[in-house]
Amino acid sequence: MAWNDSTTPFDIDPGEQHHRPMTIVVEPNGGSAQIQFRDSGGNWVTPDAAEYTLTQAGPTRVERANTPPIRIIATGAAKFEVTLNT
């Protein structure tokens, strides 16, 4: 996998492997990685709950079962890497 920054969002569409969890590794560098979902209008939104804004360095496991399309973005100088678990 590759590291992403604020210029490279990571999109995950629902599909055959959508039931598998993922791991997001974050290097915050003063920013964050945000987990966004597509709303009914087709816009990407970050929910208000704190677990959708990752500000701590290190890995976070995210369950994906029964979720809409997901986008992960970096803010500021943050970087992140996504691994789709098997």
Coordinates of C-alpha atoms in Angstrom, one line a residue:
M1 CA 0.0 0.0 0.0
A2 CA 1.0 3.6 -0.4
W3 CA 1.0 6.5 1.9
N4 CA -1.6 9.2 1.2
D5 CA -1.6 12.9 2.1
S6 CA -4.1 15.8 1.8
T7 CA -3.8 15.7 -2.0
T8 CA -4.7 12.0 -2.3
P9 CA -8.0 10.8 -0.8
F10 CA -8.6 7.0 -0.5
D11 CA -12.0 5.8 -1.7
I12 CA -13.5 2.4 -1.0
D13 CA -16.7 1.5 -2.8
P14 CA -19.0 -1.2 -1.5
G15 CA -18.4 -4.5 -3.2
E16 CA -17.6 -8.1 -2.9
Q17 CA -15.0 -7.6 -0.2
H18 CA -16.8 -4.8 1.6
H19 CA -17.4 -7.0 4.7
R20 CA -13.7 -7.1 5.5
P21 CA -12.3 -4.7 8.1
M22 CA -9.5 -2.3 7.3
T23 CA -6.6 -0.9 9.2
I24 CA -5.6 2.8 8.9
V25 CA -2.1 3.8 10.0
V26 CA -1.8 7.5 10.7
E27 CA 1.1 9.9 11.0
P28 CA -0.7 13.0 12.2
N29 CA 2.1 15.6 11.9
G30 CA -0.3 18.1 13.5
G31 CA -3.3 17.1 11.2
S32 CA -5.6 14.1 11.1
A33 CA -7.1 11.4 8.9
Q34 CA -10.8 11.6 8.6
I35 CA -13.2 8.8 7.7
Q36 CA -16.0 10.1 5.5
F37 CA -19.3 8.6 4.2
R38 CA -21.3 9.6 1.2
D39 CA -24.7 11.1 2.1
S40 CA -28.0 10.9 0.1
G41 CA -27.0 14.0 -1.9
G42 CA -23.7 12.4 -3.0
N43 CA -21.5 14.6 -0.8
W44 CA -18.7 13.3 1.4
V45 CA -19.3 14.0 5.1
T46 CA -17.3 13.3 8.2
P47 CA -19.6 12.2 11.1
D48 CA -19.3 14.3 14.3
A49 CA -18.2 11.3 16.5
A50 CA -14.6 11.4 17.5
E51 CA -13.8 7.9 16.2
Y52 CA -14.1 9.2 12.6
T53 CA -11.3 11.8 13.0
L54 CA -8.0 10.0 13.7
T55 CA -5.4 12.3 15.4
Q56 CA -3.2 9.7 17.2
A57 CA -0.2 8.1 15.5
G58 CA -0.4 4.4 14.8
P59 CA -2.9 1.8 13.5
T60 CA -6.7 1.9 13.9
R61 CA -8.9 -1.0 12.9
V62 CA -12.2 0.0 11.2
E63 CA -15.1 -2.4 10.6
R64 CA -16.7 -1.8 7.2
A65 CA -19.7 -4.2 7.2
N66 CA -23.0 -2.6 6.1
T67 CA -21.5 0.9 5.4
P68 CA -22.0 3.2 2.4
P69 CA -19.0 4.1 0.3
I70 CA -16.1 5.4 2.4
R71 CA -13.5 8.0 1.7
I72 CA -10.4 8.7 3.9
I73 CA -8.8 12.1 3.7
A74 CA -5.8 13.7 5.4
T75 CA -5.9 17.2 6.9
G76 CA -2.9 19.5 7.3
A77 CA 0.4 17.6 7.0
A78 CA -1.1 14.2 8.1
K79 CA -0.3 11.0 6.1
F80 CA -2.1 7.7 6.3
E81 CA -1.9 4.2 4.8
V82 CA -4.9 1.8 4.4
T83 CA -4.7 -1.9 4.5
L84 CA -7.8 -4.0 3.6
N85 CA -7.6 -7.0 6.0
T86 CA -8.2 -10.5 4.9

